[in-house]
Tab-separated table of C-alpha atoms and ligand atoms in Angstrom:
chain	number	residue	atom	x	y	z
Z	1	UNK	CA	-105.605	38.268	-75.989
Z	2	UNK	CA	-108.485	38.435	-73.654
Z	3	UNK	CA	-108.619	38.217	-69.869
Z	4	UNK	CA	-110.933	37.075	-67.163
Z	5	UNK	CA	-111.789	40.176	-65.325
Z	6	UNK	CA	-113.711	40.544	-61.907
Z	7	UNK	CA	-116.329	41.975	-64.360
Z	8	UNK	CA	-117.032	38.766	-65.637
Z	9	UNK	CA	-117.312	36.862	-62.280
Z	10	UNK	CA	-120.198	36.467	-59.786
Z	11	UNK	CA	-118.566	38.059	-56.782
Z	12	UNK	CA	-121.284	37.669	-54.177
Z	13	UNK	CA	-120.162	35.988	-50.953
Z	14	UNK	CA	-116.847	35.041	-52.432
Z	15	UNK	CA	-113.740	35.009	-50.185
Z	16	UNK	CA	-111.292	36.850	-52.576
Z	17	UNK	CA	-107.585	36.571	-52.356
Z	18	UNK	CA	-106.323	39.808	-53.964
Z	19	UNK	CA	-102.653	40.343	-55.113
Z	20	UNK	CA	-101.731	43.804	-54.704
Z	21	UNK	CA	-98.387	45.739	-55.210
Z	22	UNK	CA	-97.904	47.418	-51.771
Z	23	UNK	CA	-94.361	47.527	-52.165
Z	24	UNK	CA	-94.664	51.309	-51.901
Z	25	UNK	CA	-91.885	54.017	-51.482
Z	26	UNK	CA	-90.980	54.843	-47.766
Z	27	UNK	CA	-88.665	57.110	-45.936
Z	28	UNK	CA	-86.348	55.956	-43.101
Z	29	UNK	CA	-89.112	56.198	-40.536
Z	30	UNK	CA	-91.235	53.735	-42.816
Z	31	UNK	CA	-93.714	56.414	-43.539
Z	32	UNK	CA	-95.023	55.986	-47.178
Z	33	UNK	CA	-93.712	58.913	-49.424
Z	34	UNK	CA	-95.942	58.105	-52.478
Z	35	UNK	CA	-99.464	56.988	-52.184
Z	36	UNK	CA	-100.000	56.519	-55.853
Z	37	UNK	CA	-100.126	52.439	-55.614
Z	38	UNK	CA	-102.420	52.647	-52.657
Z	39	UNK	CA	-104.764	54.989	-54.361
Z	40	UNK	CA	-104.814	52.959	-57.874
Z	41	UNK	CA	-106.046	49.999	-55.831
Z	42	UNK	CA	-109.155	51.652	-54.313
Z	43	UNK	CA	-111.495	51.014	-57.389
Z	44	UNK	CA	-110.687	47.536	-57.181
Z	45	UNK	CA	-111.490	47.270	-53.291
Z	46	UNK	CA	-114.539	49.427	-53.824
Z	47	UNK	CA	-115.828	47.298	-56.695
Z	48	UNK	CA	-115.409	44.019	-54.845
Z	49	UNK	CA	-117.297	45.466	-51.692
Z	50	UNK	CA	-120.005	46.785	-53.811
Z	51	UNK	CA	-120.405	43.583	-55.306
Z	52	UNK	CA	-120.831	41.867	-51.897
Z	53	UNK	CA	-117.787	39.741	-51.482
Z	54	UNK	CA	-117.674	38.190	-48.192
Z	55	UNK	CA	-113.897	38.900	-47.588
Z	56	UNK	CA	-110.985	40.423	-49.254
Z	57	UNK	CA	-107.765	38.888	-48.345
Z	58	UNK	CA	-104.705	40.924	-49.667
Z	59	UNK	CA	-101.248	39.574	-50.619
Z	60	UNK	CA	-98.388	41.814	-51.120
Z	61	UNK	CA	-94.524	41.692	-50.993
Z	62	UNK	CA	-92.463	44.579	-49.505
Z	63	UNK	CA	-88.807	44.906	-50.127
Z	64	UNK	CA	-86.303	42.080	-49.918
Z	65	UNK	CA	-86.735	39.916	-46.766
Z	66	UNK	CA	-84.872	36.764	-47.201
Z	67	UNK	CA	-87.625	34.287	-47.116
Z	68	UNK	CA	-88.089	34.667	-43.300
Z	69	UNK	CA	-89.973	37.125	-40.937
Z	70	UNK	CA	-87.939	40.408	-40.535
Z	71	UNK	CA	-89.535	43.018	-38.580
Z	72	UNK	CA	-87.956	45.832	-40.821
Z	73	UNK	CA	-90.044	44.424	-43.696
Z	74	UNK	CA	-93.518	44.001	-41.805
Z	75	UNK	CA	-96.478	45.385	-43.512
Z	76	UNK	CA	-97.912	46.704	-40.417
Z	77	UNK	CA	-96.844	50.387	-41.329
Z	78	UNK	CA	-99.495	50.085	-44.153
Z	79	UNK	CA	-102.802	49.504	-41.807
Z	80	UNK	CA	-103.179	53.511	-41.326
Z	81	UNK	CA	-102.664	54.612	-44.807
Z	82	UNK	CA	-104.839	51.906	-46.268
Z	83	UNK	CA	-107.557	52.663	-43.725
Z	84	UNK	CA	-107.110	56.368	-44.531
Z	85	UNK	CA	-106.977	56.093	-48.357
Z	86	UNK	CA	-109.530	53.176	-48.918
Z	87	UNK	CA	-112.161	54.363	-46.136
Z	88	UNK	CA	-112.259	51.006	-44.821
Z	89	UNK	CA	-110.553	49.296	-41.639
Z	90	UNK	CA	-107.970	46.744	-42.759
Z	91	UNK	CA	-106.414	44.386	-40.112
Z	92	UNK	CA	-103.038	42.224	-40.568
Z	93	UNK	CA	-102.794	38.426	-40.311
Z	94	UNK	CA	-99.332	37.666	-39.281
Z	95	UNK	CA	-99.588	33.992	-39.238
Z	96	UNK	CA	-101.976	33.879	-42.185
Z	97	UNK	CA	-104.980	32.636	-39.940
Z	98	UNK	CA	-107.714	34.546	-41.407
Z	99	UNK	CA	-111.146	35.061	-39.190
Z	100	UNK	CA	-114.310	34.868	-41.079
Z	101	UNK	CA	-115.688	38.094	-39.422
Z	102	UNK	CA	-112.993	40.459	-40.641
Z	103	UNK	CA	-113.773	42.108	-44.065
Z	104	UNK	CA	-110.351	43.234	-45.415
Z	105	UNK	CA	-107.350	41.487	-44.095
Z	106	UNK	CA	-103.881	41.930	-45.240
Z	107	UNK	CA	-101.627	39.232	-44.963
Z	108	UNK	CA	-98.132	39.794	-43.609
Z	109	UNK	CA	-95.264	40.002	-46.282
Z	110	UNK	CA	-95.469	37.108	-48.748
Z	111	UNK	CA	-91.608	37.178	-48.921
Z	112	UNK	CA	-91.454	36.204	-45.365
Z	113	UNK	CA	-91.960	32.643	-46.654
Z	114	UNK	CA	-89.445	30.697	-48.688
Z	115	UNK	CA	-92.017	29.333	-50.817
Z	116	UNK	CA	-92.900	32.739	-52.267
Z	117	UNK	CA	-90.070	33.294	-54.526
Z	118	UNK	CA	-89.539	29.683	-55.118
Z	119	UNK	CA	-93.215	29.495	-56.290
Z	120	UNK	CA	-93.482	26.434	-54.266
Z	121	UNK	CA	-96.653	24.573	-55.026
Z	122	UNK	CA	-97.215	23.854	-51.440
Z	123	UNK	CA	-97.299	27.582	-50.529
Z	124	UNK	CA	-99.316	28.509	-53.368
Z	125	UNK	CA	-101.974	25.884	-52.401
Z	126	UNK	CA	-101.787	27.457	-48.929
Z	127	UNK	CA	-102.682	30.716	-50.125
Z	128	UNK	CA	-105.382	29.492	-52.468
Z	129	UNK	CA	-106.936	27.527	-49.527
Z	130	UNK	CA	-107.723	30.940	-48.047
Z	131	UNK	CA	-110.339	31.947	-50.732
Z	132	UNK	CA	-112.734	31.140	-53.387
Z	133	UNK	CA	-111.211	33.196	-56.324
Z	134	UNK	CA	-107.966	34.785	-56.856
Z	135	UNK	CA	-107.736	38.398	-58.072
Z	136	UNK	CA	-104.540	39.667	-59.524
Z	137	UNK	CA	-104.288	43.516	-59.461
Z	138	UNK	CA	-100.455	43.654	-59.333
Z	139	UNK	CA	-99.361	44.134	-62.789
Z	140	UNK	CA	-96.082	45.514	-61.556
Z	141	UNK	CA	-95.221	42.215	-60.050
Z	142	UNK	CA	-96.593	40.046	-62.740
Z	143	UNK	CA	-93.211	39.499	-64.675
Z	144	UNK	CA	-92.206	37.243	-61.618
Z	145	UNK	CA	-93.549	33.831	-61.359
Z	146	UNK	CA	-93.845	33.710	-57.533
Z	147	UNK	CA	-96.656	31.627	-55.625
Z	148	UNK	CA	-98.558	34.879	-54.941
Z	149	UNK	CA	-98.381	36.250	-58.327
Z	150	UNK	CA	-98.594	32.975	-60.538
Z	151	UNK	CA	-98.674	29.709	-58.496
Z	152	UNK	CA	-101.830	30.543	-56.695
Z	153	UNK	CA	-103.516	30.855	-60.183
Z	154	UNK	CA	-103.183	27.147	-60.740
Z	155	UNK	CA	-105.361	26.310	-57.809
Z	156	UNK	CA	-108.220	29.071	-57.973
Z	157	UNK	CA	-110.148	30.663	-60.677
Z	158	UNK	CA	-108.239	33.827	-61.489
Z	159	UNK	CA	-109.378	37.407	-62.505
Z	160	UNK	CA	-107.610	40.591	-63.338
Z	161	UNK	CA	-108.337	43.472	-60.947
Z	162	UNK	CA	-109.595	46.674	-62.309
Z	163	UNK	CA	-105.894	48.279	-62.139
Z	164	UNK	CA	-104.510	44.967	-64.087
Z	165	UNK	CA	-107.209	45.598	-66.670
Z	166	UNK	CA	-106.362	49.222	-66.958
Z	167	UNK	CA	-102.655	48.436	-67.443
Z	168	UNK	CA	-103.267	45.729	-69.881
Z	169	UNK	CA	-105.813	47.624	-72.054
Z	170	UNK	CA	-103.319	50.491	-72.294
Z	171	UNK	CA	-100.431	48.187	-73.339
Z	172	UNK	CA	-102.416	46.223	-75.910
Z	173	UNK	CA	-103.675	49.454	-77.420
Z	174	UNK	CA	-100.076	50.630	-77.513
Z	175	UNK	CA	-98.416	47.680	-79.026
Z	176	UNK	CA	-100.608	44.866	-79.897
Z	177	UNK	CA	-103.587	46.520	-81.663
Z	178	UNK	CA	-102.384	49.987	-81.965
Z	179	UNK	CA	-103.628	52.786	-84.155
Z	180	UNK	CA	-100.979	53.311	-86.735
Z	181	UNK	CA	-98.558	54.807	-87.374
Z	182	UNK	CA	-97.052	54.165	-84.126
Z	183	UNK	CA	-93.805	56.004	-82.841
Z	184	UNK	CA	-91.544	54.464	-80.138
Z	185	UNK	CA	-89.245	56.882	-78.313
Z	186	UNK	CA	-86.389	55.174	-76.554
Z	187	UNK	CA	-83.898	57.007	-74.272
Z	188	UNK	CA	-81.958	55.907	-71.321
Z	189	UNK	CA	-78.225	55.086	-70.788
Z	190	UNK	CA	-77.246	51.920	-72.377
Z	191	UNK	CA	-78.297	49.600	-75.236
Z	192	UNK	CA	-77.003	46.626	-73.244
Z	193	UNK	CA	-80.040	46.837	-70.841
Z	194	UNK	CA	-82.511	47.435	-73.466
Z	195	UNK	CA	-81.524	44.903	-76.452
Z	196	UNK	CA	-84.644	42.823	-76.187
Z	197	UNK	CA	-86.794	45.789	-76.049
Z	198	UNK	CA	-85.336	47.354	-79.079
Z	199	UNK	CA	-85.351	44.167	-81.042
Z	200	UNK	CA	-89.004	43.677	-80.164
Z	201	UNK	CA	-90.066	47.372	-80.915
Z	202	UNK	CA	-88.449	47.571	-84.408
Z	203	UNK	CA	-90.663	44.799	-85.510
Z	204	UNK	CA	-93.985	46.186	-84.078
Z	205	UNK	CA	-93.563	49.934	-84.550
Z	206	UNK	CA	-93.625	52.272	-87.625
Z	207	UNK	CA	-90.920	54.745	-86.240
Z	208	UNK	CA	-88.433	54.472	-83.587
Z	209	UNK	CA	-86.768	57.302	-82.329
Z	210	UNK	CA	-83.528	56.620	-80.402
Z	211	UNK	CA	-81.938	59.040	-77.946
Z	212	UNK	CA	-80.293	59.246	-74.581
Z	213	UNK	CA	-76.972	57.524	-73.979
Z	214	UNK	CA	-77.897	54.610	-76.220
Z	215	UNK	CA	-78.152	56.718	-79.335
Z	216	UNK	CA	-74.512	57.539	-78.875
Z	217	UNK	CA	-73.509	53.943	-79.506
Z	218	UNK	CA	-75.711	53.954	-82.957
Z	219	UNK	CA	-73.957	57.253	-84.063
Z	220	UNK	CA	-70.464	55.847	-83.372
Z	221	UNK	CA	-71.415	52.403	-85.093
Z	222	UNK	CA	-72.347	54.702	-88.326
Z	223	UNK	CA	-69.003	56.244	-88.232
Z	224	UNK	CA	-69.922	59.611	-86.567
Z	225	UNK	CA	-67.765	61.520	-84.113
Z	226	UNK	CA	-69.393	61.171	-80.624
Z	227	UNK	CA	-66.485	62.891	-78.651
Z	228	UNK	CA	-66.282	61.989	-75.109
Z	229	UNK	CA	-70.003	60.727	-74.859
Z	230	UNK	CA	-71.079	57.547	-72.934
Z	231	UNK	CA	-70.755	54.807	-75.661
Z	232	UNK	CA	-70.541	50.863	-75.327
Z	233	UNK	CA	-67.938	50.171	-77.992
Z	234	UNK	CA	-68.635	46.432	-77.812
Z	235	UNK	CA	-72.243	47.180	-78.906
Z	236	UNK	CA	-71.601	48.585	-82.148
Z	237	UNK	CA	-72.167	45.488	-84.102
Z	238	UNK	CA	-75.434	44.901	-82.194
Z	239	UNK	CA	-76.589	48.556	-83.086
Z	240	UNK	CA	-75.804	47.722	-86.723
Z	241	UNK	CA	-77.828	44.653	-86.679
Z	242	UNK	CA	-80.596	46.524	-84.872
Z	243	UNK	CA	-80.466	49.143	-87.775
Z	244	UNK	CA	-80.671	46.194	-90.336
Z	245	UNK	CA	-83.534	44.459	-88.581
Z	246	UNK	CA	-85.372	47.798	-88.498
Z	247	UNK	CA	-84.891	48.319	-92.328
Z	248	UNK	CA	-86.038	44.859	-92.934
Z	249	UNK	CA	-89.142	45.386	-90.775
Z	250	UNK	CA	-90.227	48.659	-92.483
Z	251	UNK	CA	-89.469	50.510	-89.130
Z	252	UNK	CA	-88.061	54.154	-89.736
Z	253	UNK	CA	-85.066	54.745	-87.289
Z	254	UNK	CA	-84.508	58.243	-86.213
Z	255	UNK	CA	-81.408	59.307	-84.417
Z	256	UNK	CA	-80.607	62.797	-83.009
Z	257	UNK	CA	-79.506	65.414	-85.350
Z	258	UNK	CA	-78.100	67.802	-82.999
Z	259	UNK	CA	-76.968	67.489	-79.402
Z	260	UNK	CA	-76.386	69.617	-76.073
Z	261	UNK	CA	-72.947	68.718	-74.468
Z	262	UNK	CA	-71.908	68.740	-70.899
Z	263	UNK	CA	-70.167	72.081	-71.793
Z	264	UNK	CA	-73.734	73.337	-72.714
Z	265	UNK	CA	-72.814	73.655	-76.282
Z	266	UNK	CA	-75.284	72.900	-79.138
Z	267	UNK	CA	-73.399	70.703	-81.692
Z	268	UNK	CA	-74.087	68.599	-84.640
Z	269	UNK	CA	-74.783	65.017	-83.314
Z	270	UNK	CA	-72.385	63.563	-85.682
Z	271	UNK	CA	-69.434	65.929	-84.973
Z	272	UNK	CA	-69.041	66.188	-81.283
Z	273	UNK	CA	-65.915	67.613	-80.234
Z	274	UNK	CA	-63.382	65.105	-78.729
Z	275	UNK	CA	-63.458	67.054	-75.237
Z	276	UNK	CA	-67.245	67.128	-74.840
Z	277	UNK	CA	-70.137	64.729	-74.008
Z	278	UNK	CA	-73.670	64.523	-75.387
Z	279	UNK	CA	-75.914	65.233	-72.337
Z	280	UNK	CA	-79.079	66.000	-74.115
Z	281	UNK	CA	-80.897	66.199	-77.505
Z	282	UNK	CA	-80.736	69.500	-79.212
Z	283	UNK	CA	-83.543	71.825	-80.261
Z	284	UNK	CA	-83.401	70.577	-84.161
Z	285	UNK	CA	-83.918	67.138	-83.048
Z	286	UNK	CA	-86.872	68.066	-80.826
Z	287	UNK	CA	-88.369	70.110	-83.632
Z	288	UNK	CA	-88.057	67.105	-86.084
Z	289	UNK	CA	-89.676	64.619	-83.696
Z	290	UNK	CA	-92.532	67.036	-82.535
Z	291	UNK	CA	-93.317	67.452	-86.291
Z	292	UNK	CA	-93.590	63.851	-86.796
Z	293	UNK	CA	-95.917	63.537	-84.150
Z	294	UNK	CA	-98.581	65.146	-86.429
Z	295	UNK	CA	-98.173	61.988	-88.485
Z	296	UNK	CA	-98.505	59.221	-85.896
Z	297	UNK	CA	-101.593	57.833	-83.874
Z	298	UNK	CA	-99.850	56.098	-81.288
Z	299	UNK	CA	-96.688	56.911	-79.187
Z	300	UNK	CA	-94.871	54.457	-76.763
Z	301	UNK	CA	-92.210	55.921	-74.562
Z	302	UNK	CA	-89.445	54.552	-72.296
Z	303	UNK	CA	-86.334	56.535	-71.260
Z	304	UNK	CA	-85.346	59.912	-70.798
Z	305	UNK	CA	-83.573	61.767	-73.885
Z	306	UNK	CA	-80.765	63.302	-71.792
Z	307	UNK	CA	-79.400	63.510	-68.258
Z	308	UNK	CA	-82.631	64.988	-67.173
Z	309	UNK	CA	-81.821	64.823	-63.561
Z	310	UNK	CA	-79.370	67.750	-64.166
Z	311	UNK	CA	-80.593	71.086	-65.539
Z	312	UNK	CA	-80.247	72.282	-68.244
Z	313	UNK	CA	-80.007	68.779	-69.628
Z	314	UNK	CA	-83.612	68.085	-69.009
Z	315	UNK	CA	-84.732	70.660	-71.563
Z	316	UNK	CA	-85.107	67.910	-74.546
Z	317	UNK	CA	-87.049	65.554	-72.536
Z	318	UNK	CA	-89.455	68.148	-71.097
Z	319	UNK	CA	-89.944	69.763	-74.551
Z	320	UNK	CA	-90.687	66.502	-76.234
Z	321	UNK	CA	-92.949	65.198	-73.329
Z	322	UNK	CA	-94.921	68.368	-73.551
Z	323	UNK	CA	-95.252	67.939	-77.401
Z	324	UNK	CA	-96.629	64.436	-76.875
Z	325	UNK	CA	-98.900	65.703	-74.234
Z	326	UNK	CA	-99.989	68.370	-76.554
Z	327	UNK	CA	-100.643	65.815	-79.185
Z	328	UNK	CA	-102.519	63.599	-76.868
Z	329	UNK	CA	-104.966	66.468	-76.133
Z	330	UNK	CA	-105.528	68.009	-79.415
Z	331	UNK	CA	-104.862	65.286	-82.218
Z	332	UNK	CA	-106.273	62.407	-79.992
Z	333	UNK	CA	-103.138	60.397	-80.241
Z	334	UNK	CA	-102.669	57.470	-77.717
Z	335	UNK	CA	-99.654	58.000	-75.632
Z	336	UNK	CA	-98.243	55.509	-73.268
Z	337	UNK	CA	-95.262	55.854	-71.111
Z	338	UNK	CA	-93.311	54.066	-68.422
Z	339	UNK	CA	-90.122	53.166	-66.650
Z	340	UNK	CA	-88.772	54.553	-63.429
Z	341	UNK	CA	-86.759	57.263	-64.685
Z	342	UNK	CA	-89.186	58.270	-67.391
Z	343	UNK	CA	-91.984	58.473	-64.835
Z	344	UNK	CA	-90.026	60.768	-62.994
Z	345	UNK	CA	-89.012	62.780	-66.027
Z	346	UNK	CA	-92.727	63.178	-66.929
Z	347	UNK	CA	-93.478	64.408	-63.351
Z	348	UNK	CA	-90.552	66.719	-63.550
Z	349	UNK	CA	-91.999	68.042	-66.758
Z	350	UNK	CA	-95.360	68.391	-65.265
Z	351	UNK	CA	-97.243	66.147	-67.865
Z	352	UNK	CA	-97.819	63.099	-65.726
Z	353	UNK	CA	-101.614	63.381	-66.096
Z	354	UNK	CA	-101.397	64.483	-69.791
Z	355	UNK	CA	-100.524	61.149	-71.443
Z	356	UNK	CA	-103.061	58.422	-72.180
Z	357	UNK	CA	-101.398	56.299	-69.667
Z	358	UNK	CA	-98.540	56.189	-67.620
Z	359	UNK	CA	-97.435	52.652	-66.304
Z	360	UNK	CA	-95.843	52.671	-62.897
Z	361	UNK	CA	-94.849	49.226	-63.341
Z	362	UNK	CA	-91.054	49.431	-63.994
Z	363	UNK	CA	-89.701	46.002	-64.791
Z	364	UNK	CA	-93.079	44.562	-65.901
Z	365	UNK	CA	-93.540	47.383	-68.208
Z	366	UNK	CA	-90.075	46.816	-69.661
Z	367	UNK	CA	-90.704	43.020	-70.106
Z	368	UNK	CA	-93.884	43.769	-71.811
Z	369	UNK	CA	-92.017	45.890	-74.274
Z	370	UNK	CA	-89.516	43.191	-74.710
Z	371	UNK	CA	-92.621	41.022	-76.058
Z	372	UNK	CA	-92.329	38.659	-73.201
Z	373	UNK	CA	-95.354	36.712	-71.737
Z	374	UNK	CA	-95.585	37.851	-68.058
Z	375	UNK	CA	-96.438	34.928	-65.914
Z	376	UNK	CA	-98.766	36.623	-63.592
Z	377	UNK	CA	-100.759	37.792	-66.649
Z	378	UNK	CA	-100.692	34.528	-68.342
Z	379	UNK	CA	-102.760	32.813	-65.706
Z	380	UNK	CA	-105.507	35.498	-66.415
Z	381	UNK	CA	-105.904	34.377	-70.113
Z	382	UNK	CA	-109.216	33.421	-71.015
Z	383	UNK	CA	-109.264	29.735	-71.486
Z	384	UNK	CA	-106.395	29.387	-69.152
Z	385	UNK	CA	-108.137	26.575	-67.051
Z	386	UNK	CA	-105.268	24.193	-65.829
Z	387	UNK	CA	-104.581	21.787	-62.931
Z	388	UNK	CA	-107.181	21.340	-60.454
Z	389	UNK	CA	-108.865	24.802	-60.470
Z	390	UNK	CA	-112.432	24.917	-61.666
Z	391	UNK	CA	-112.816	27.650	-64.080
Z	392	UNK	CA	-115.836	29.773	-63.957
Z	393	UNK	CA	-115.229	32.011	-66.870
W	1	ADP	P1	-86.070	54.028	-67.249
W	1	ADP	O1	-85.733	53.960	-65.697
W	1	ADP	O2	-87.312	55.021	-67.606
W	1	ADP	O3	-86.088	52.825	-67.865
W	1	ADP	P2	-83.240	54.336	-67.864
W	1	ADP	O4	-82.748	53.760	-66.535
W	1	ADP	O5	-83.095	53.428	-69.106
W	1	ADP	O6	-84.692	54.767	-67.893
W	1	ADP	O7	-82.559	55.754	-68.341
W	1	ADP	C1	-82.315	56.724	-67.371
W	1	ADP	C2	-80.980	57.151	-67.342
W	1	ADP	O8	-80.294	57.490	-68.621
W	1	ADP	C3	-80.862	58.432	-66.643
W	1	ADP	O9	-80.040	58.213	-65.355
W	1	ADP	C4	-80.298	59.646	-67.497
W	1	ADP	O10	-79.227	60.313	-66.828
W	1	ADP	C5	-79.568	58.593	-68.382
W	1	ADP	N1	-79.076	59.225	-69.763
W	1	ADP	C6	-79.962	59.578	-70.742
W	1	ADP	N2	-79.389	60.173	-71.529
W	1	ADP	C7	-78.043	60.022	-71.458
W	1	ADP	C8	-76.617	60.442	-71.853
W	1	ADP	N3	-76.777	61.238	-73.023
W	1	ADP	N4	-75.513	60.151	-71.561
W	1	ADP	C9	-75.358	59.577	-70.169
W	1	ADP	N5	-76.697	59.109	-69.492
W	1	ADP	C10	-77.932	59.526	-69.965
W	2	MG	MG1	-84.017	53.436	-64.827
């Protein structure tokens, strides 16, 4: 799939409506605690300014106000950090009245309007009326069909920003047109939250290593003893059917060989004592998967391998993330990881900058792994010229 990007567009003198994701983490005082999302938008802001756009009008949501103005969710706290991190003054337009002379304008929280989450065409049209083109740089909000992420794309020529392109390139390299063999590593607590993801991955990857809590249900379904480990008994049939699908699709499914329990004992993953729980993968498992990394060219990772928030149950996850980081550097593999807890685990292991790409998109990343078409990405597809927008690509 190819997408319209701002690199394909004559930007000079255009008024650009830019969807960003400024739903940044804050503390009790609404002070920004992590600037990643702000910093990653800077290249797009710089690119637009360098190509002489007339104006940048930024749209973003923040938190979950209920479709009406609520000072607790105002975006005004963002003005100083945006100015500081981007190096340009940014002003806020509370009533969506945009003045021609201001260069960068942040519109107040899109979710102050009922039309946003309903994807109301009248609201989308109102947003579209502010600019000449729409640029979507909010991959992390692209799984939602809201007026500012999808609806507006029906009324303006729409382009991906640089951050969106980076994310789409990385995900395409990992799953759509990957260098093979591809290994997926999936951990986390439950199968039930990742069913679609597992069913999609077994069709697309050559090897799937399952760990974390969800692997327990697979072990149980195969008749093994998992002791008091977290399991979803009602998911055993589902686990078996995923195993069958994997076999039919030629996907080699790998489960942990050994485990570390809550009592800190190293045990055989198929013979866990009744009084113990699997809390991490064991060293044999890490060794096996690390060796297999020598055979693969691409790794996609979602979900920690154990209860990594608690030492020493972070050991397995940390060791394997380091092995993937090493293979990325020395064997030139492509490594892509994402998911809220996965990103924390990678940070904790100190390898956040050593993967080819880390997606901070959370829900949107997971929906991509599930094989879903994201509405906010669909509007950027080449040839996607609908309704009454004039397509300039
Ligand atoms: P992500 O946010 O990256 O998508 P998940 O939310 O699916 O990841 O999974 C993370 C959670 O899975 C963590 O809170 C971790 O403690 C839990 N987890 C991993 N392994 C186990 C296990 N063996 N038993 C219980 N919980 C586990
Ligand atoms: Mg999570």
